[in-house]
């Protein structure tokens, strides 16, 4: 691959992957809201 | 009182369902083809800019309007928009949000059924030993529903019915029990399959398994930047168009999913997570499968030529042959992975297309979930059958053009105006940020209010008056020549050629050339007219005729011009099927609009009248 293609590919793919991973991680670790919230699976979980 | 008591099971499930809604066939089939057709690396920069200025704002608008409408018990766009705008007109604009989903699902389920069939054929080794021509011919046979490739009569129809039954059954299980459960399995699975194929694509080496070039040759072609493209309107329109397809914006399904979110719960982080997950699948995985593998075996020029038949053609006519080069076991795994990821991408999207119509029936007509799912299945069956039976007559393409392309742009344009200028950005911005777990940059206030609507207007008018050969600078206002794919070109039947009548007594040649043969293929008779092009290649067109009904006016060796009679006798031309498809789609829109009016009269008028 030529240098400019390599730089563009790595920059875009690393940025997109990092942002996708970061936002999904934030969703995973986000503190649940107090009930009643939008989600039924945690309805019986005590906080 | 609405019977709609649906809810999401978990936040992760919601994000995966939204990501699954966005991730579809377009991520793996349309994106690489668009990139190839628009100069490879030249496409990426406008694409990413369109994502930031058009895609992300529309995602935010749709998530927030959906959640807003849900507070009033509305789960489909007609009454979500009715709650936002004071004028009665808005609920009829919202009809697009049900119409597009039904129109798209009608042909989307058919493509989904191809993936089911191709998983079966990959595992059974059907493609083993076939050459490239035979694999391509297999797909043509498959689309001709009277031909069976497995021994099952009407195989394409059988797989379509199976696929539709599966969708209907999952939808009948509800949001958390059906849609969310499938997303929790489907999205991770398609990422795993995608990673496997991307690894194979990137590490493809010239000289091994029959590859002619390294996989990196394809990546090089795709990612070499060409900054001159930034001034080419064609590339910008293609990039903005791809953003619509990939994010499933302008459809009404995002609003429907978001309408089941409590007003205190976050939407900003959820929207970002689902949107960027889609981009990961498209830009990282989607770019590393079809292009590196196909260029590795066929070379850049051949793949550019093949991209003319579109992503579906490349995926179904070419990829099974390329996988065969990896040996029987690995080709079965690769075929299952490729068509498996397409299946999961497809089903998570088609389920999203079912929910707005179901939400509407449950909210406004108190239908039970099971009846609403069954209603969806029946309407998709009725509307989907013409796309299967008359695929070669262009019905499928008409659904895709009007239901899956033009409607999305029109609806997105109108909803962005409603959100920013009628509902008001002050209220809109508050909706986006209410309960947010992240802070959206303030610059998006400006982008949502001005840049996104302007871009949408440009995209709409660009599609309306797209010039022939995409030559924007060489056209004169009084003598504008429209592209066949422009909205005006389509309305004028510009690409139809000389056979413009529904019913005719003669069939006219649609190309110029020499009649090189009349032949029999799979019990059907054809005339082949070929023309040698300036670059030495030969362009051929085959015309089907029926000896029992038609009399040939030509013989092999004759020279024919465009518009010359090839055969005479009673016939129905393609334009008839195209117009019937348009009529069907228009009837669907009017039918939904009437239902909206009835629902409004039934449920809303008494409360609004003092």
XYZ file of C-alpha atoms in Angstrom:
657
model
C 0.000 0.000 0.000
C 1.176 3.520 -0.641
C 1.909 5.753 2.342
C -1.009 8.157 1.953
C -3.486 5.254 1.638
C -1.985 3.576 4.691
C -2.149 6.768 6.756
C -5.768 7.480 5.729
C -6.870 3.876 6.339
C -5.213 3.566 9.743
C -6.393 7.011 10.874
C -10.005 6.410 9.858
C -10.237 2.801 11.019
C -8.553 3.410 14.370
C -10.693 6.510 15.014
C -13.947 4.780 14.067
C -13.104 1.643 16.073
C -12.033 3.672 19.104
C -15.161 5.828 19.056
C -17.453 2.818 18.583
C -15.706 0.964 21.435
C -15.689 4.026 23.696
C -19.387 4.801 23.295
C -20.368 1.164 23.746
C -18.170 0.912 26.837
C -19.910 4.003 28.247
C -23.275 2.316 27.639
C -22.081 -0.839 29.418
C -20.836 0.985 32.510
C -23.554 3.681 32.677
C -25.351 3.813 36.022
C -28.992 2.698 35.701
C -31.667 5.346 36.300
C -34.033 5.003 39.213
C -37.165 2.997 38.496
C -39.403 3.320 36.630
C -36.934 3.353 33.754
C -37.293 2.159 30.162
C -35.935 -1.341 30.678
C -37.837 -4.322 32.027
C -34.959 -6.706 32.813
C -33.793 -4.695 35.829
C -37.250 -4.123 37.281
C -36.664 -6.576 40.140
C -33.071 -5.526 40.843
C -32.629 -3.645 44.112
C -30.426 -0.553 44.007
C -57.023 2.628 25.204
C -53.920 1.363 23.395
C -52.954 -2.282 23.817
C -49.314 -1.337 23.332
C -47.411 -2.153 26.539
C -44.091 -3.000 24.884
C -40.757 -2.143 26.475
C -37.072 -2.815 25.986
C -35.434 -5.446 28.173
C -32.081 -3.751 28.633
C -30.129 -0.738 27.510
C -27.491 -2.866 25.769
C -30.277 -4.721 23.990
C -31.761 -1.419 22.797
C -28.388 -0.200 21.472
C -27.765 -3.512 19.701
C -31.274 -3.466 18.220
C -30.712 0.104 16.979
C -27.308 -0.850 15.595
C -28.874 -3.940 14.003
C -31.541 -1.716 12.482
C -28.831 0.427 10.891
C -26.476 -2.379 9.867
C -27.899 -3.986 6.760
C -26.957 -5.302 3.339
C -25.772 -1.799 2.430
C -22.849 -1.994 4.865
C -21.308 -4.956 3.079
C -22.661 -4.707 -0.463
C -23.578 -1.091 -1.226
C -20.781 0.766 0.574
C -17.865 -0.984 -1.188
C -19.556 -0.668 -4.571
C -20.271 3.030 -4.011
C -16.648 3.495 -2.989
C -15.404 1.684 -6.112
C -17.756 3.572 -8.442
C -16.735 6.904 -6.953
C -12.993 6.581 -7.204
C -12.015 4.579 -4.115
C -10.288 6.869 -1.602
C -11.995 9.833 -3.239
C -15.253 8.667 -1.685
C -14.158 8.230 1.936
C -13.661 11.885 2.850
C -17.058 13.159 1.598
C -18.593 10.071 3.185
C -17.170 10.810 6.632
C -18.061 14.508 6.377
C -21.626 13.522 5.410
C -21.765 11.209 8.410
C -20.832 14.039 10.782
C -23.017 16.737 9.192
C -25.981 14.710 7.958
C -25.996 11.288 9.605
C -25.347 12.123 13.247
C -27.768 15.098 13.319
C -30.529 12.997 11.754
C -29.903 10.214 14.266
C -30.231 12.723 17.119
C -33.391 14.212 15.601
C -34.995 10.790 15.157
C -34.092 9.417 18.586
C -35.371 12.547 20.340
C -38.594 12.869 18.313
C -39.284 9.181 18.904
C -38.866 9.482 22.657
C -40.945 12.698 22.641
C -43.818 10.997 20.798
C -43.636 7.984 23.076
C -44.532 10.207 26.043
C -47.950 10.688 24.420
C -48.332 6.967 23.734
C -47.423 7.218 20.037
C -45.045 4.676 18.514
C -45.238 5.515 14.813
C -44.306 8.688 12.952
C -47.762 9.957 11.882
C -48.836 10.723 15.425
C -45.326 11.407 16.724
C -45.153 14.218 14.157
C -48.722 15.224 14.971
C -47.621 15.726 18.579
C -44.758 17.953 17.437
C -46.438 20.220 14.879
C -49.729 22.044 15.292
C -50.790 21.677 11.681
C -52.784 18.614 10.632
C -50.516 18.168 7.642
C -47.623 16.786 9.721
C -49.301 13.494 10.494
C -49.618 12.857 6.756
C -45.913 13.617 6.347
C -45.444 10.971 9.047
C -47.131 8.446 6.732
C -43.724 8.178 5.034
C -42.431 6.614 8.269
C -44.772 3.626 7.872
C -44.879 3.571 4.078
C -41.086 3.362 3.583
C -40.747 0.512 6.051
C -43.449 -1.570 4.397
C -42.222 -0.804 0.867
C -38.620 -1.631 1.752
C -39.494 -4.745 3.779
C -41.421 -6.044 0.743
C -38.234 -6.484 -1.269
C -35.767 -6.604 1.625
C -37.277 -9.859 2.932
C -36.721 -11.290 -0.540
C -32.990 -10.442 -0.447
C -32.890 -11.832 3.083
C -34.332 -15.079 1.764
C -31.516 -15.255 -0.835
C -28.991 -15.189 2.008
C -30.808 -18.081 3.715
C -30.707 -20.042 0.496
C -27.035 -19.231 -0.137
C -26.077 -20.346 3.394
C -27.759 -23.652 2.581
C -26.005 -23.940 -0.790
C -22.612 -22.964 0.666
C -22.878 -25.660 3.329
C -24.147 -28.255 0.860
C -21.238 -27.543 -1.499
C -23.524 -26.599 -4.397
C -20.938 -24.183 -5.812
C -18.064 -26.690 -5.676
C -16.472 -27.110 -9.084
C -18.504 -24.337 -10.715
C -16.660 -21.754 -12.818
C -17.355 -18.027 -12.501
C -19.917 -18.088 -15.305
C -21.790 -20.996 -13.721
C -21.921 -19.328 -10.291
C -23.306 -16.160 -11.917
C -25.773 -18.311 -13.885
C -26.876 -19.999 -10.671
C -28.065 -16.652 -9.340
C -29.926 -15.886 -12.587
C -31.590 -19.309 -12.345
C -32.501 -18.705 -8.737
C -34.273 -15.454 -9.582
C -36.273 -17.244 -12.241
C -38.695 -18.800 -9.793
C -39.830 -21.494 -12.197
C -36.301 -22.968 -12.118
C -35.288 -25.045 -9.107
C -31.691 -25.354 -7.968
C -32.398 -27.798 -5.119
C -35.245 -29.876 -6.432
C -37.709 -27.856 -4.356
C -40.282 -26.401 -6.769
C -40.487 -22.587 -6.680
C -37.421 -22.531 -4.448
C -37.059 -18.719 -4.329
C -40.686 -18.424 -3.267
C -40.316 -21.133 -0.622
C -37.292 -19.424 0.945
C -39.128 -16.074 0.845
C -42.124 -17.569 2.661
C -39.814 -19.167 5.252
C -38.044 -15.880 5.788
C -41.284 -13.928 6.090
C -42.721 -16.487 8.520
C -39.573 -16.188 10.652
C -39.818 -12.380 10.707
C -43.512 -12.511 11.574
C -42.942 -15.011 14.373
C -40.106 -12.959 15.912
C -42.167 -9.767 15.688
C -45.096 -11.516 17.381
C -42.822 -12.167 20.367
C -42.513 -8.445 20.988
C -39.703 -5.957 21.443
C -37.720 -7.488 24.288
C -38.708 -11.129 23.678
C -38.279 -11.013 19.903
C -36.468 -8.079 18.291
C -34.025 -7.504 21.150
C -33.211 -11.191 21.580
C -32.374 -11.508 17.878
C -30.222 -8.345 18.002
C -28.286 -9.677 20.999
C -27.354 -12.764 18.981
C -27.299 -11.339 15.462
C -25.124 -8.249 15.895
C -22.245 -10.023 17.726
C -22.461 -12.917 15.263
C -22.236 -10.695 12.210
C -19.245 -8.896 13.744
C -17.510 -12.260 14.358
C -18.246 -13.429 10.794
C -17.128 -10.042 9.474
C -13.845 -10.152 11.407
C -13.087 -13.620 10.025
C -13.730 -12.575 6.416
C -11.912 -9.253 6.841
C -8.877 -11.137 8.149
C -9.012 -13.434 5.115
C -9.390 -10.448 2.794
C -6.541 -8.402 4.221
C -4.125 -11.338 4.432
C -4.884 -12.640 0.928
C -1.556 -13.262 -0.802
C -0.907 -13.293 -4.533
C -0.032 -16.801 -5.703
C -1.871 -18.609 -2.897
C -5.290 -20.190 -3.408
C -5.338 -18.841 -6.951
C -5.165 -15.167 -5.940
C -3.567 -12.912 -8.548
C -3.005 -9.890 -6.309
C -2.510 -9.289 -2.587
C -5.609 -8.255 -0.640
C -3.819 -5.007 0.124
C -4.101 -3.994 -3.571
C -7.841 -3.618 -2.996
C -7.262 -1.694 0.216
C -4.781 0.530 -1.582
C -7.377 1.304 -4.246
C -10.045 2.018 -1.658
C -7.991 4.180 0.663
C -5.707 6.227 -1.646
C -7.044 9.762 -1.096
C -7.976 11.907 -4.082
C -8.651 15.396 -2.776
C -9.771 16.638 -6.198
C -12.963 14.636 -5.660
C -14.053 17.103 -3.001
C -15.215 19.428 -5.795
C -17.189 16.699 -7.614
C -20.956 16.910 -6.841
C -21.480 13.307 -7.982
C -19.204 11.969 -5.246
C -20.866 14.139 -2.599
C -24.345 13.018 -3.612
C -23.251 9.375 -3.595
C -21.635 9.799 -0.161
C -24.688 11.536 1.323
C -26.942 8.888 -0.239
C -24.897 6.117 1.336
C -25.289 7.744 4.757
C -29.083 7.482 4.392
C -28.948 3.800 3.559
C -26.421 2.862 6.148
C -27.987 4.618 9.122
C -31.616 3.778 8.281
C -32.541 7.424 8.734
C -35.610 8.890 7.041
C -37.486 5.637 7.542
C -39.357 5.993 10.824
C -37.934 2.869 12.436
C -35.514 4.755 14.721
C -38.390 6.918 15.999
C -40.418 3.790 16.663
C -37.665 2.071 18.677
C -36.916 5.289 20.590
C -40.588 5.846 21.407
C -40.341 3.049 23.984
C -37.765 5.012 26.006
C -38.744 6.826 29.182
C -38.312 10.610 28.991
C -35.758 10.586 31.827
C -33.549 7.985 30.171
C -30.560 8.814 27.996
C -30.808 8.904 24.226
C -27.663 10.919 23.368
C -25.139 8.232 24.355
C -27.344 5.431 23.026
C -27.632 7.193 19.663
C -23.884 7.782 19.440
C -23.137 4.191 20.388
C -25.525 2.682 17.818
C -24.419 5.138 15.108
C -20.692 4.555 15.583
C -21.195 0.802 15.858
C -22.782 0.931 12.416
C -19.815 2.927 11.125
C -17.423 0.341 12.560
C -19.246 -2.418 10.704
C -19.328 -0.410 7.466
C -15.977 1.380 7.347
C -13.805 -1.193 9.113
C -15.452 -4.515 8.214
C -17.426 -3.581 5.091
C -14.357 -2.148 3.395
C -12.200 -5.180 4.166
C -14.257 -8.019 2.688
C -15.644 -7.692 -0.837
C -13.063 -5.278 -2.263
C -9.810 -6.936 -1.102
C -11.077 -10.437 -1.936
C -12.577 -9.599 -5.334
C -9.655 -7.398 -6.425
C -7.230 -10.068 -5.164
C -8.719 -12.528 -7.660
C -10.066 -10.357 -10.452
C -7.989 -7.150 -10.404
C -9.065 -3.522 -10.077
C -10.351 -3.049 -13.650
C -12.559 -6.141 -13.583
C -14.015 -5.238 -10.169
C -14.738 -1.677 -11.331
C -16.536 -3.209 -14.324
C -18.419 -5.710 -12.133
C -19.454 -2.955 -9.726
C -21.709 -1.766 -12.555
C -24.056 -4.677 -11.784
C -24.312 -3.402 -8.188
C -23.484 -4.796 -4.771
C -26.108 -7.527 -4.936
C -24.660 -8.807 -8.188
C -21.125 -8.719 -6.845
C -22.136 -10.437 -3.595
C -24.312 -13.183 -5.045
C -22.861 -13.710 -8.529
C -19.149 -13.424 -7.746
C -18.296 -14.070 -4.089
C -19.351 -17.767 -3.964
C -16.966 -18.437 -6.881
C -14.089 -16.624 -5.148
C -14.654 -18.551 -1.914
C -14.334 -21.786 -3.918
C -10.669 -20.983 -4.446
C -10.062 -21.585 -0.727
C -10.839 -25.315 -0.874
C -14.082 -27.158 -0.015
C -14.014 -26.788 3.789
C -12.848 -23.202 4.035
C -15.152 -22.167 1.190
C -18.128 -23.660 3.045
C -17.120 -21.760 6.196
C -16.494 -18.559 4.225
C -19.806 -18.885 2.348
C -21.684 -19.527 5.580
C -19.909 -16.568 7.244
C -20.527 -14.167 4.357
C -24.169 -15.036 3.768
C -24.648 -15.544 7.514
C -23.483 -12.021 8.267
C -25.733 -10.736 5.478
C -28.627 -12.698 6.963
C -28.114 -11.282 10.455
C -27.605 -7.789 9.013
C -30.816 -8.243 7.031
C -33.068 -9.698 9.692
C -32.163 -7.141 12.366
C -33.154 -4.471 9.824
C -36.322 -6.124 8.525
C -37.578 -6.585 12.086
C -37.102 -2.853 12.618
C -39.180 -2.262 9.495
C -42.037 -4.249 10.994
C -42.311 -2.349 14.251
C -43.644 1.076 13.078
C -46.648 -0.432 11.286
C -47.303 -2.753 14.215
C -46.983 0.121 16.688
C -49.499 2.107 14.633
C -52.057 -0.714 14.574
C -51.608 -1.415 18.296
C -51.772 2.263 19.313
C -54.565 3.473 17.105
C -56.693 0.400 16.437
C -55.998 -1.621 19.601
C -54.724 -4.622 17.679
C -52.986 -7.260 19.746
C -49.262 -7.748 19.141
C -49.801 -11.112 17.477
C -52.489 -9.787 15.136
C -50.355 -6.757 14.293
C -47.386 -9.029 13.467
C -49.642 -11.215 11.352
C -50.998 -8.117 9.618
C -47.435 -7.074 8.812
C -46.675 -10.544 7.447
C -49.767 -10.552 5.234
C -49.140 -7.093 3.781
C -45.489 -7.930 3.068
C -46.615 -11.126 1.386
C -49.088 -9.232 -0.809
C -46.605 -6.490 -1.700
C -43.580 -8.783 -1.844
C -44.997 -11.275 -4.338
C -44.848 -8.847 -7.303
C -41.135 -8.262 -6.610
C -40.550 -12.018 -6.829
C -42.860 -12.867 -9.708
C -41.887 -9.846 -11.811
C -38.297 -9.347 -10.662
C -36.943 -9.254 -14.224
C -39.640 -6.793 -15.254
C -38.208 -4.158 -12.897
C -40.738 -4.266 -10.031
C -38.013 -4.896 -7.441
C -36.038 -1.867 -8.666
C -39.124 0.368 -8.563
C -39.756 -0.507 -4.902
C -36.119 0.191 -4.134
C -36.090 3.512 -5.975
C -39.339 5.050 -4.719
C -39.784 3.291 -1.367
C -36.152 2.826 -0.422
C -34.494 5.919 -1.864
C -36.674 8.911 -2.750
C -39.040 8.504 0.225
C -36.148 8.487 2.692
C -34.725 11.767 1.406
C -38.141 13.477 1.310
C -39.055 12.321 4.811
C -35.667 13.211 6.313
C -35.856 16.687 4.762
C -39.346 17.326 6.108
C -38.621 15.931 9.579
C -35.474 18.050 9.915
C -37.510 21.157 9.020
C -40.226 20.149 11.483
C -37.697 19.551 14.252
C -35.595 22.681 13.809
C -38.073 25.235 12.539
C -41.583 24.192 13.594
C -41.116 22.271 16.836
C -38.224 24.644 17.489
C -34.563 23.910 18.082
C -34.740 25.257 21.631
C -37.219 22.528 22.579
C -35.492 20.070 20.286
C -32.075 20.606 21.842
C -33.640 20.160 25.294
C -35.158 16.863 24.121
C -31.797 15.627 22.805
C -30.016 16.464 26.058
C -32.700 15.370 28.523
C -31.242 12.574 30.683
C -28.123 12.522 28.513
C -25.096 10.595 29.743
C -22.806 12.564 27.416
C -22.614 16.175 26.380
C -23.343 16.766 22.717
C -21.027 19.522 21.345
C -22.852 22.833 21.025
C -21.796 23.160 17.407
C -24.472 20.563 16.628
C -27.151 23.143 17.481
C -25.979 25.136 14.486
C -25.494 22.038 12.315
C -28.971 20.661 13.073
C -30.648 23.995 12.425
C -28.851 25.070 9.251
C -26.337 22.634 7.776
C -28.380 19.418 7.861
C -31.552 20.881 6.249
C -29.427 22.641 3.600
C -27.562 19.404 2.845
C -30.873 17.561 2.590
C -32.273 20.172 0.199
C -29.128 19.837 -1.922
C -29.379 16.035 -1.898
C -33.058 16.173 -2.841
C -32.605 18.644 -5.704
C -29.443 16.827 -6.775
C -31.497 13.622 -7.089
C -34.372 15.475 -8.766
C -32.368 17.047 -11.584
C -29.247 14.827 -11.724
C -27.768 15.502 -15.172
C -26.840 12.910 -17.759
C -23.326 11.489 -17.227
C -23.306 13.379 -13.888
C -21.927 16.336 -15.807
C -22.988 19.267 -13.631
C -20.871 21.857 -15.402
C -21.643 21.044 -19.043
C -25.437 21.513 -18.813
C -27.469 24.556 -19.844
C -30.563 25.567 -17.860
C -32.901 25.652 -20.869
C -31.562 22.419 -22.319
C -30.922 20.276 -19.247
C -30.516 16.583 -19.987
C -31.568 14.405 -17.080
C -29.829 11.232 -15.929
C -31.988 8.119 -16.295
C -31.715 7.639 -12.518
C -32.797 11.215 -11.659
C -36.308 11.575 -10.227
C -37.442 13.484 -13.319
C -35.710 10.964 -15.600
C -37.532 8.148 -13.814
C -40.899 9.906 -14.011
C -40.368 10.438 -17.738
C -39.451 6.749 -18.208
C -36.250 7.962 -19.773
C -34.405 4.655 -19.414
C -37.216 2.580 -20.922
C -36.116 2.906 -24.533
C -38.381 2.457 -27.549
C -40.884 -0.005 -25.973
C -42.935 2.691 -24.282
C -46.447 1.201 -24.626
C -47.970 -1.087 -21.983
C -49.394 -3.414 -24.622
C -47.955 -3.634 -28.116
C -48.042 -5.615 -31.352
C -44.299 -5.297 -32.005
C -41.135 -5.350 -29.924
C -38.383 -2.864 -30.812
C -34.666 -3.364 -30.307
C -33.331 -1.386 -27.340
C -29.759 -1.365 -28.641
C -27.916 -1.079 -31.919
C -25.864 -4.003 -33.203
C -25.895 -7.283 -35.062
C -28.261 -10.169 -34.340
C -25.650 -12.761 -33.506
C -27.985 -15.570 -32.492
C -31.397 -16.759 -31.449
C -31.090 -19.359 -28.710
C -32.924 -21.539 -26.222
C -31.904 -21.351 -22.544
C -33.765 -23.052 -19.692
C -36.800 -23.585 -21.942
C -36.913 -19.910 -22.907
C -36.160 -18.367 -26.278
C -33.930 -15.332 -26.721
C -32.564 -13.047 -29.437
C -29.050 -11.747 -28.830
C -28.044 -8.369 -30.295
C -24.354 -7.505 -29.880
C -22.401 -4.375 -30.528
C -18.633 -3.943 -30.636
C -17.612 -0.915 -28.572
C -14.796 1.533 -29.353
C -12.515 -0.072 -26.747
C -12.854 -3.494 -28.459
C -15.236 -4.993 -25.896
C -18.613 -6.403 -26.915
C -21.907 -5.232 -25.437
C -24.758 -7.740 -25.775
C -28.412 -7.570 -24.943
C -30.764 -10.548 -24.910
C -34.473 -10.211 -25.647
C -36.908 -12.940 -24.680
C -39.627 -13.949 -27.120
C -42.205 -16.734 -27.341
C -42.291 -18.646 -30.659
C -45.926 -19.648 -30.019
C -47.017 -16.002 -29.847
C -44.405 -14.006 -31.713
C -43.055 -13.899 -35.270
C -39.417 -12.924 -35.736
C -38.738 -9.981 -38.023
C -34.981 -10.564 -38.073
C -32.524 -13.401 -38.643
C -28.986 -13.990 -37.330
C -26.504 -11.701 -39.062
C -28.996 -8.837 -39.555
C -27.940 -5.380 -38.525
C -30.495 -3.648 -36.299
C -30.753 -0.141 -34.977
C -32.331 1.039 -31.741
C -36.083 1.131 -32.390
C -36.085 -1.467 -35.220
C -38.700 -4.234 -34.937
C -37.297 -7.541 -33.632
C -40.522 -9.525 -33.529
C -44.270 -9.008 -33.832
C -47.265 -10.380 -31.925
C -49.190 -9.508 -28.758
C -47.008 -8.592 -25.789
C -46.919 -6.776 -22.466
C -43.919 -4.459 -22.148
C -41.789 -3.887 -19.029
C -43.162 -0.365 -18.670
C -46.541 -1.864 -17.754
C -45.067 -3.682 -14.745
C -43.112 -0.587 -13.747
C -46.238 1.584 -13.808
C -48.228 -1.051 -11.923
C -45.492 -1.157 -9.244
C -45.688 2.640 -8.915
C -49.468 2.468 -8.722
C -49.215 -0.177 -6.015
C -46.810 1.959 -3.995
C -49.002 5.041 -4.398
C -52.035 3.010 -3.319
C -50.114 1.845 -0.257
C -49.273 5.437 0.685
C -52.896 6.566 0.219
C -54.147 3.523 2.159
C -51.906 4.349 5.139
C -52.913 8.031 4.930
C -56.595 7.017 5.052
C -55.909 4.799 8.082
C -54.162 7.746 9.747
C -57.186 9.940 9.038
C -59.581 7.306 10.432
C -57.399 6.879 13.534
C -57.212 10.627 14.020
C -61.001 10.972 13.708
C -61.509 8.035 16.058
C -59.009 8.825 18.768
C -57.934 12.420 18.621
C -60.530 14.801 17.239
C -62.908 14.797 20.222
C -60.116 15.748 22.634
C -58.881 18.576 20.395
C -62.323 20.164 19.897
C -63.298 22.431 22.807
